[in-house]
PDB file of C-alpha atoms in Angstrom:
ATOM      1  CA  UNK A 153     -14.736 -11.667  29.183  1.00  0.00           C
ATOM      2  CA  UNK A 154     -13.132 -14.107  28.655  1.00  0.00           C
ATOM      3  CA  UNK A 155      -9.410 -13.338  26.557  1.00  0.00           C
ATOM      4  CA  UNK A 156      -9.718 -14.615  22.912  1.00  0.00           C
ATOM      5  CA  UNK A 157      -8.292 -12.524  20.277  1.00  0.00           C
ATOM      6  CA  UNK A 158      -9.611 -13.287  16.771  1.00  0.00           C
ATOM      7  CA  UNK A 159      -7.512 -11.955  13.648  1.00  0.00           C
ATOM      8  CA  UNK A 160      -8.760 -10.602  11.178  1.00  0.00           C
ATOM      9  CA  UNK A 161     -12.306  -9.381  11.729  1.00  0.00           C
ATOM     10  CA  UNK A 162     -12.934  -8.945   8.232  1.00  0.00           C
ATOM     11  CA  UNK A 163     -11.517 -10.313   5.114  1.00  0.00           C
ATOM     12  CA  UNK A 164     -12.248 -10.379   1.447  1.00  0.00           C
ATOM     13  CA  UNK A 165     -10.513 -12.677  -0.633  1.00  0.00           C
ATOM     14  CA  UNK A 166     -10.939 -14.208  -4.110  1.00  0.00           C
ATOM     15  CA  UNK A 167     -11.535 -17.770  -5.055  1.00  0.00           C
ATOM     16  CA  UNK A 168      -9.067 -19.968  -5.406  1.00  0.00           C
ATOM     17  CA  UNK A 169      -6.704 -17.947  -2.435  1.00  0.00           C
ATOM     18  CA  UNK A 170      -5.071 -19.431   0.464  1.00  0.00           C
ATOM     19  CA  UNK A 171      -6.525 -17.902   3.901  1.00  0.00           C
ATOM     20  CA  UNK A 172      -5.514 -18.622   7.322  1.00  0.00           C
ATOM     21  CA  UNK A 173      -7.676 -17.047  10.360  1.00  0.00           C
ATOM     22  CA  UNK A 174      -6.036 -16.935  13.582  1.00  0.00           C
ATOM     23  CA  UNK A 175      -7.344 -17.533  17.121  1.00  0.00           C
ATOM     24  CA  UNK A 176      -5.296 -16.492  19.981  1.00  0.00           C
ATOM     25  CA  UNK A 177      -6.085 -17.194  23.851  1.00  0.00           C
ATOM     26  CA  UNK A 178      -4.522 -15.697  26.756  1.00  0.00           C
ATOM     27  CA  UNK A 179      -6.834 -18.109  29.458  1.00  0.00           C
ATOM     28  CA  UNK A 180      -4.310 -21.273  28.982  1.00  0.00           C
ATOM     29  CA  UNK A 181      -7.607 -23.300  28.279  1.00  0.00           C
ATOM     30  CA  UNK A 182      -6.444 -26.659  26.464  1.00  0.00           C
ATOM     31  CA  UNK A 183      -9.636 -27.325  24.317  1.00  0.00           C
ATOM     32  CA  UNK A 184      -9.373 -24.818  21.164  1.00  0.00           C
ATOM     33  CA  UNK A 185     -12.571 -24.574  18.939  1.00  0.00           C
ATOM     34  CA  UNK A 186     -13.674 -23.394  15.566  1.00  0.00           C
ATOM     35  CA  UNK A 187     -16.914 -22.574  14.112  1.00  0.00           C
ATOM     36  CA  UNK A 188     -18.928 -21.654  11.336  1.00  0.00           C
ATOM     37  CA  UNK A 189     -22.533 -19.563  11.241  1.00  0.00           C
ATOM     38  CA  UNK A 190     -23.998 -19.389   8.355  1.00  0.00           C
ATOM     39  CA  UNK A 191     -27.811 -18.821   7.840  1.00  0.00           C
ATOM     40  CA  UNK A 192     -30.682 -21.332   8.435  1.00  0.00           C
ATOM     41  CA  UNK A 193     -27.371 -23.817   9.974  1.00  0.00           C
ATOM     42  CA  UNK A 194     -26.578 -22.165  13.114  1.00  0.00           C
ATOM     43  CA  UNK A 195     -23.009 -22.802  14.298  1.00  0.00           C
ATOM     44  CA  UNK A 196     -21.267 -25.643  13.128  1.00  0.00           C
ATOM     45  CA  UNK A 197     -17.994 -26.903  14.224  1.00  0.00           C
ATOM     46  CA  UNK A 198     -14.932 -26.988  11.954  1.00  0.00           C
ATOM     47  CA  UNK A 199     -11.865 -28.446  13.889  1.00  0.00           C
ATOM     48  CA  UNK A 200     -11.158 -28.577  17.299  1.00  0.00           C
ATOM     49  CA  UNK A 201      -7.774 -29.308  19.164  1.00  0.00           C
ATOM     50  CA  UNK A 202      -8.137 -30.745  22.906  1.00  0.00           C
ATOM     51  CA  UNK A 203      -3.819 -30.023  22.932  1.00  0.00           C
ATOM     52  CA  UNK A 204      -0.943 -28.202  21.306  1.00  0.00           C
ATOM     53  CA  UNK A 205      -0.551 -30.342  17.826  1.00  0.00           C
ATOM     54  CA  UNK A 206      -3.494 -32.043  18.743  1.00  0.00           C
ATOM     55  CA  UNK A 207      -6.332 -31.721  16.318  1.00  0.00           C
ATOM     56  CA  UNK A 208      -9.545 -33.325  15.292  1.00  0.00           C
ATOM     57  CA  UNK A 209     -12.119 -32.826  12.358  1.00  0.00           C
ATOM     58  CA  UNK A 210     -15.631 -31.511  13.287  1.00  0.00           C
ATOM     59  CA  UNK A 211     -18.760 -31.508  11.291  1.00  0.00           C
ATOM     60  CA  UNK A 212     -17.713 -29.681   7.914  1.00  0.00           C
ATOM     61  CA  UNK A 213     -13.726 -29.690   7.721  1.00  0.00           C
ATOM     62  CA  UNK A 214     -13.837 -30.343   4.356  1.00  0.00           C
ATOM     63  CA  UNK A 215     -11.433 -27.646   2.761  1.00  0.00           C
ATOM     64  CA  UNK A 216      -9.906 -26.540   5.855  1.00  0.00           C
ATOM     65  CA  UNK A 217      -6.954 -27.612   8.270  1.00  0.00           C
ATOM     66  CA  UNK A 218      -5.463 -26.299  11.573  1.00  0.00           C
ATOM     67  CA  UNK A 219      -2.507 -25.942  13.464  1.00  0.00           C
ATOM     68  CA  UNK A 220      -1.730 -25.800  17.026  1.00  0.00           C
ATOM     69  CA  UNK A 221       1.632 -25.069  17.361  1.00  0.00           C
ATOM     70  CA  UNK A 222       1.391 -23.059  20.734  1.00  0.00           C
ATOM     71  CA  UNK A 223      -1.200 -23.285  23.471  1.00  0.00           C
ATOM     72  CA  UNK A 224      -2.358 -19.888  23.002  1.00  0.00           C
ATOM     73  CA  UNK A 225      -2.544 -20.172  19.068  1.00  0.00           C
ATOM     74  CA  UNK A 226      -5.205 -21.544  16.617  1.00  0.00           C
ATOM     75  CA  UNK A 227      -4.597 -21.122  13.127  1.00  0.00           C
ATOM     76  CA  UNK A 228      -7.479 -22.005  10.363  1.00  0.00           C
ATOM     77  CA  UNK A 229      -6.547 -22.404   6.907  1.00  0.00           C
ATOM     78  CA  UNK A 230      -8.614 -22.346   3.960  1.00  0.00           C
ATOM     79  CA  UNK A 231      -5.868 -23.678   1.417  1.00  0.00           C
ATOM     80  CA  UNK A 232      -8.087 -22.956  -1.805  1.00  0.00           C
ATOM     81  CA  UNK A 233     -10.969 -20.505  -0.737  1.00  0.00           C
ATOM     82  CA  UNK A 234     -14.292 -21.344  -2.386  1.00  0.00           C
ATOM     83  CA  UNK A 235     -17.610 -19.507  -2.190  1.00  0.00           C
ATOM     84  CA  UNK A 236     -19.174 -21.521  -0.070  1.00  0.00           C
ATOM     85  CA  UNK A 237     -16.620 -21.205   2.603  1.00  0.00           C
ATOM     86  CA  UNK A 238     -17.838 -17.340   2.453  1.00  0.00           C
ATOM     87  CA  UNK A 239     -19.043 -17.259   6.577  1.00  0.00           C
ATOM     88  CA  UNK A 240     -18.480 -15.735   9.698  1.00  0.00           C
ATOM     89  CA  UNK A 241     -15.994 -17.782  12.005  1.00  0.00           C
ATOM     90  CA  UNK A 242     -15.608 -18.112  15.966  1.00  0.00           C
ATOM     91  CA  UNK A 243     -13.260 -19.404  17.880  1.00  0.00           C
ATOM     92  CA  UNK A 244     -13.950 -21.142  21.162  1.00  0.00           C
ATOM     93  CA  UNK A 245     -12.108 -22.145  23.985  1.00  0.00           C
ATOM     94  CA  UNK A 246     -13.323 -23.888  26.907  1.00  0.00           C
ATOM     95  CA  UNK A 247     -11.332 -25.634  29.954  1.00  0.00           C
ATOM     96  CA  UNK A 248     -11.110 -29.399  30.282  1.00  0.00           C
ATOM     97  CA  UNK A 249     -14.905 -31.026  29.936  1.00  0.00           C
ATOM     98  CA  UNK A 250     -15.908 -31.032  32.979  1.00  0.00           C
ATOM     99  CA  UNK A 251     -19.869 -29.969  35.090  1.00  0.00           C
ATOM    100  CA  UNK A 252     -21.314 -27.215  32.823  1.00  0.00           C
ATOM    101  CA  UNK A 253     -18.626 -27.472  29.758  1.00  0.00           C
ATOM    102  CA  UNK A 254     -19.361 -23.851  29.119  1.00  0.00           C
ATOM    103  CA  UNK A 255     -17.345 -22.688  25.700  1.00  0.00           C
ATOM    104  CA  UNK A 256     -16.167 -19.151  25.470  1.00  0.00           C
ATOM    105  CA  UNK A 257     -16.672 -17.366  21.915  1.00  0.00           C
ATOM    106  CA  UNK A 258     -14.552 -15.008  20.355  1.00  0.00           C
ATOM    107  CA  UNK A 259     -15.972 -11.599  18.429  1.00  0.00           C
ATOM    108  CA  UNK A 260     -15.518 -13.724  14.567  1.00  0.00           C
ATOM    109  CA  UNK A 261     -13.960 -13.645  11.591  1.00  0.00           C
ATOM    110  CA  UNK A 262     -16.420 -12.389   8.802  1.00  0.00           C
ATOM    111  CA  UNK A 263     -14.738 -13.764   5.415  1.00  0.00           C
ATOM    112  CA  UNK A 264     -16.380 -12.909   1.988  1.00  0.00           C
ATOM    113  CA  UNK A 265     -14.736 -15.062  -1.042  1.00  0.00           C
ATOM    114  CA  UNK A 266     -15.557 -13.387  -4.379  1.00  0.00           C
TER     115      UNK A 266
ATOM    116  CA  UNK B 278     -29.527 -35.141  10.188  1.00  0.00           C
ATOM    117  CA  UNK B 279     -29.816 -32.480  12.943  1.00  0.00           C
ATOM    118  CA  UNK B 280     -28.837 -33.733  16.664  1.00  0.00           C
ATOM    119  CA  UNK B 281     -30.118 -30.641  17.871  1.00  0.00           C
ATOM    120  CA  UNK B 282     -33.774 -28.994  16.742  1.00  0.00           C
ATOM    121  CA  UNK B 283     -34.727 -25.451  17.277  1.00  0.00           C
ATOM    122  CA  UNK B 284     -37.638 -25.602  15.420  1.00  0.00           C
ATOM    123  CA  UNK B 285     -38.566 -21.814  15.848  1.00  0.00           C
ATOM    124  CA  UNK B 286     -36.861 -19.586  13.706  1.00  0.00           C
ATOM    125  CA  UNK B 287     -38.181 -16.823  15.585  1.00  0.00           C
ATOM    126  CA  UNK B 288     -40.260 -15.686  18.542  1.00  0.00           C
ATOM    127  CA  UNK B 289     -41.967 -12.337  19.665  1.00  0.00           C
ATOM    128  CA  UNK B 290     -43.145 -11.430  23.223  1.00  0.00           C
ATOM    129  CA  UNK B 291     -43.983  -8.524  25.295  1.00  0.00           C
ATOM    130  CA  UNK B 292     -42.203  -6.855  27.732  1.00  0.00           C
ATOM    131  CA  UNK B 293     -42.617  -8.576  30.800  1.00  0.00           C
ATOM    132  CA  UNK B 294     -43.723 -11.500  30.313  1.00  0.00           C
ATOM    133  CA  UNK B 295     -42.404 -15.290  30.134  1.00  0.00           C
ATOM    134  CA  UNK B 296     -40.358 -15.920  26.970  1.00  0.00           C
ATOM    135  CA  UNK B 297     -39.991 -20.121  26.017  1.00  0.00           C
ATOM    136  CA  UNK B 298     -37.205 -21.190  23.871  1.00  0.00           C
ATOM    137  CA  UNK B 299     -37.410 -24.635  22.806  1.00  0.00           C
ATOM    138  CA  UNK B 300     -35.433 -27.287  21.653  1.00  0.00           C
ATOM    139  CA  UNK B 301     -35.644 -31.009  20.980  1.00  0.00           C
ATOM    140  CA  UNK B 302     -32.455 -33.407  20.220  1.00  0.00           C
ATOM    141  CA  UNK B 303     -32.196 -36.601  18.952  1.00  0.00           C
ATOM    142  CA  UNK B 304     -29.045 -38.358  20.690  1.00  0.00           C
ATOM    143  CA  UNK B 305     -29.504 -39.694  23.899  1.00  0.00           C
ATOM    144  CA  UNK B 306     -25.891 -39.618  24.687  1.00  0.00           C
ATOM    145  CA  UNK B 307     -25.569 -36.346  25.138  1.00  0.00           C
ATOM    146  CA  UNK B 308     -24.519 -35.267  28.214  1.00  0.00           C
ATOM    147  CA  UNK B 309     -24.967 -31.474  29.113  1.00  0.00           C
ATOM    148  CA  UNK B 310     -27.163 -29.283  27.233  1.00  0.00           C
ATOM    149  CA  UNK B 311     -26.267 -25.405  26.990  1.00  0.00           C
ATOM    150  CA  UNK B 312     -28.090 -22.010  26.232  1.00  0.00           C
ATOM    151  CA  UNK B 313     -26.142 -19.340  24.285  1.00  0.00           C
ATOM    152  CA  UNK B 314     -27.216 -16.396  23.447  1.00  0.00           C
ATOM    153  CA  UNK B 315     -25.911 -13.896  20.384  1.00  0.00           C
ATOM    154  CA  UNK B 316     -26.180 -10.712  19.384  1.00  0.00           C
ATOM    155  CA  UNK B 317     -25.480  -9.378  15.934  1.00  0.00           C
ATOM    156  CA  UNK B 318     -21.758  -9.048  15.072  1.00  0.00           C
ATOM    157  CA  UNK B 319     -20.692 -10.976  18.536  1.00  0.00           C
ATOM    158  CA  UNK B 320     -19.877 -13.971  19.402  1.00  0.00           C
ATOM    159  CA  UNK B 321     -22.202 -15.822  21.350  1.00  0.00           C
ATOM    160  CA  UNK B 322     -21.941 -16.050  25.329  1.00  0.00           C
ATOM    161  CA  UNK B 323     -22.742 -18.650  27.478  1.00  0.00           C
ATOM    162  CA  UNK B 324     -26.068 -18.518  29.554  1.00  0.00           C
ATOM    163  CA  UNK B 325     -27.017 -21.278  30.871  1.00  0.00           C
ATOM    164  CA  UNK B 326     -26.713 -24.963  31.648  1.00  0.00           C
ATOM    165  CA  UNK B 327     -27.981 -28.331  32.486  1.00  0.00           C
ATOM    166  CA  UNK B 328     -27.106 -31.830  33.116  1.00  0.00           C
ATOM    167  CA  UNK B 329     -28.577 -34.742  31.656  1.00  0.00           C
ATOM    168  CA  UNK B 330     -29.098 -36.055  35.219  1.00  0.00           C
ATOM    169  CA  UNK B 331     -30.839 -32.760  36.111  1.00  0.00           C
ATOM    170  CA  UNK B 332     -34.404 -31.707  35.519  1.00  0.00           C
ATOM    171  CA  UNK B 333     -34.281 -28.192  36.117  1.00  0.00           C
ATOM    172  CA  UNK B 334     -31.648 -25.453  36.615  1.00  0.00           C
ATOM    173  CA  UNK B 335     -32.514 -21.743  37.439  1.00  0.00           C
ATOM    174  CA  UNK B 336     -30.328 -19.007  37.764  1.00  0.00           C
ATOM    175  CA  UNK B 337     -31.981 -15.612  38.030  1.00  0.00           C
ATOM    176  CA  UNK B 338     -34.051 -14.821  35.461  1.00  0.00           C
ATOM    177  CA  UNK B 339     -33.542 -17.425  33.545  1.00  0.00           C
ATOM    178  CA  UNK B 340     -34.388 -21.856  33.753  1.00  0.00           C
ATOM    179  CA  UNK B 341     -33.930 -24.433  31.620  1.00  0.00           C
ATOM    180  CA  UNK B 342     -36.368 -27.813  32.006  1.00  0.00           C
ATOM    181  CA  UNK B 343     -34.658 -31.056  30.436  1.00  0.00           C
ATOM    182  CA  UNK B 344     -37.250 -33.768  29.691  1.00  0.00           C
ATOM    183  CA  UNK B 345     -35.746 -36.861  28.576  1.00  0.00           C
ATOM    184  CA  UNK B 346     -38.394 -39.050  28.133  1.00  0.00           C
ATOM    185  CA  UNK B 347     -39.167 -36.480  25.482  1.00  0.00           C
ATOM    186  CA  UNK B 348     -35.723 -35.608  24.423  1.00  0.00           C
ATOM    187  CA  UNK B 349     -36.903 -31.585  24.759  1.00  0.00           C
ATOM    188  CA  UNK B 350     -35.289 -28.810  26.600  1.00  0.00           C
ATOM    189  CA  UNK B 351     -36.599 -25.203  27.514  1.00  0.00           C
ATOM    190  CA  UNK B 352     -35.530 -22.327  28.308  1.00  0.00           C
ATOM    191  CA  UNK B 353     -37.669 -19.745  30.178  1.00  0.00           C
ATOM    192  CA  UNK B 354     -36.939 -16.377  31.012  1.00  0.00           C
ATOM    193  CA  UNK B 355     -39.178 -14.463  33.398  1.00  0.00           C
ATOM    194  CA  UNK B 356     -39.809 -11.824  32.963  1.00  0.00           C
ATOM    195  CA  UNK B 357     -38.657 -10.767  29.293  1.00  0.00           C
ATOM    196  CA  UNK B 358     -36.439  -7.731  28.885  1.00  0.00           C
ATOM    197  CA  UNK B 359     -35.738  -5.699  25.740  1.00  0.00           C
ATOM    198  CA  UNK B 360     -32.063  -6.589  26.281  1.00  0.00           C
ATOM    199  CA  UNK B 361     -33.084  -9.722  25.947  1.00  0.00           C
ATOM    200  CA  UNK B 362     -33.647  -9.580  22.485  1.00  0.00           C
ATOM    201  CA  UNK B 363     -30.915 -11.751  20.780  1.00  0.00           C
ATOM    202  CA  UNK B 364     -30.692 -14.658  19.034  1.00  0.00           C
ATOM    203  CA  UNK B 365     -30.462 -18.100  21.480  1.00  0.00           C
ATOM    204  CA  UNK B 366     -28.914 -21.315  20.392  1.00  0.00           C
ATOM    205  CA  UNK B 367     -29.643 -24.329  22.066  1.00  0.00           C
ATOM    206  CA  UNK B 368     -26.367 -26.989  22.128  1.00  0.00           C
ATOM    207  CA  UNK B 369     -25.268 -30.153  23.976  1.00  0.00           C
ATOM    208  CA  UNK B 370     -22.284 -32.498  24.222  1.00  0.00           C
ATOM    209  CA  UNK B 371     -21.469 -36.000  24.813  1.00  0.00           C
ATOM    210  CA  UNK B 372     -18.557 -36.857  26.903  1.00  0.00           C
ATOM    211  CA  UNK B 373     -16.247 -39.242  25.974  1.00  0.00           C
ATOM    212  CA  UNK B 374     -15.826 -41.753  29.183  1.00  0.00           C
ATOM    213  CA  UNK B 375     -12.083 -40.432  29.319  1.00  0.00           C
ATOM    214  CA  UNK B 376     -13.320 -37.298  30.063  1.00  0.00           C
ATOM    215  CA  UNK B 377     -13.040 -35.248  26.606  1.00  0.00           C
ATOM    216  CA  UNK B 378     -14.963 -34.934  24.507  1.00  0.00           C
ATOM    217  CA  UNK B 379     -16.152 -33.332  20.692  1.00  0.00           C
ATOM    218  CA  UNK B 380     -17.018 -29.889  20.452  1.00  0.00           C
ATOM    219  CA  UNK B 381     -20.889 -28.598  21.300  1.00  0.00           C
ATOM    220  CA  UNK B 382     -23.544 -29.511  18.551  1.00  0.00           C
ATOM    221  CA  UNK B 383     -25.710 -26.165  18.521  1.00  0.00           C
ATOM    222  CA  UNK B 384     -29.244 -25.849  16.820  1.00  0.00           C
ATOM    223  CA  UNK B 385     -29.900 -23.424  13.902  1.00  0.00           C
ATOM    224  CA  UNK B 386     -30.926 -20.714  16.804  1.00  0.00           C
ATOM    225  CA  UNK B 387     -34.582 -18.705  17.656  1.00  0.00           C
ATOM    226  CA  UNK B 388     -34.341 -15.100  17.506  1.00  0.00           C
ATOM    227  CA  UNK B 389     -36.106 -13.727  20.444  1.00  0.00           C
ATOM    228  CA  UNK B 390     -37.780 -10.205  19.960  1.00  0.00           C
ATOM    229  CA  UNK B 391     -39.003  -8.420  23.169  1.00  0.00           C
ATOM    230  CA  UNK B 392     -41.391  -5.931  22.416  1.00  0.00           C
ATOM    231  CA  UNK B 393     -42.110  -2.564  24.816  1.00  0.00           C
TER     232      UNK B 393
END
């Protein structure tokens, strides 16, 4: 497997709190992913960072933002949680794009915002 | 609007037999299309793949058929196993033509169920 370390597992929070999920990698893979699943949407893709403080929007970054200070370390941030950002996350990494482009998943985050 | 359609929300076969996933997208520059596969409280894993240049790719149990006349992909496993049961996204990419690229654009998933 490959070694992505996602903290916390779990999390409850209330509205209106600041929230910051971590992703760390120990593969030295320089594309850094995250993702949403929700129901009836599948995965969709939050940020993404192809470098260390390198970062792009995704699909549904609204009301979230991301560091990459380190290589190894992802950081989402929900800076006001809301409801609807109440989801399981993943983190992917995956090596430079290259034949198959396969992304590696980590175990998610499974927030609740009451 | 979706990119990528999995238009089953869920399938059921027997033990044994074939099991087809499909999936139709909309973007013809999309470059590699992928097969993931989830169980509950996981993340999902990696599968499968093919290239947009490819037709067919088989590895083991398990091939994908890319038509892109039709802009449809399948995936086929033969034959069906109860570990098998999961949930299966279909996603794909576009490359940029420096070589990166955005992150995968996966379809709402089909959950497989394999029954004995």
């Amino acid at each position: 497997d490959a070694g992505i370390t996602q903290s916390p597992r779990h999390k409850v929070t209330e509205t209106g709190t600041p929230v910051t999920l971590r992703c760390h990698q120990t593969e030295n893979h320089r594309y850094m992913y995250w993702y949403r699943q929700d129901p009836g949407h599948g995965l969709r893709l939050i940020h993404y960072s192809y470098g260390v403080k390198d970062t792009d929007k995704g699909e549904v970054s609204d009301g979230y933002s991301v560091s990459r200070s380190k290589t190894e370390d992802f950081l989402l941030t929900l800076e006001s949680a809301t409801s609807s950002q109440t989801s399981v996350y993943f983190c992917a990494i995956s090596e430079t794009p290259g034949q198959a482009f396969e992304a590696f998943f980590g175990q998610g985050t499974r927030l609740t915002v009451v | 609007d979706q990119q990528v359609k999995q238009n089953s929300p869920s399938l059921s076969v027997q033990e044994g037999r074939i099991s087809i996933l499909n999936c139709d997208y909309t973007n013809s520059m999309f470059d590699y299309f992928l097969w993931y596969k989830k169980y509950p409280a996981e993340g999902p894993t990696f599968l499968i793949s093919i290239s947009s240049i490819k037709d067919k790719n088989e590895d083991g149990r398990f091939t994908v058929f890319l038509n892109k006349s039709a802009k449809h992909l399948s995936l086929h496993i033969v034959p069906s196993q109860p570990g098998d049961s999961a949930v299966y996204f279909c996603a794909a990419i576009a490359l940029y033509s420096g070589g990166g690229a955005d992150g995968l654009t996966f379809g709402k998933g089909t959950h497989l169920i394999i029954q004995p």
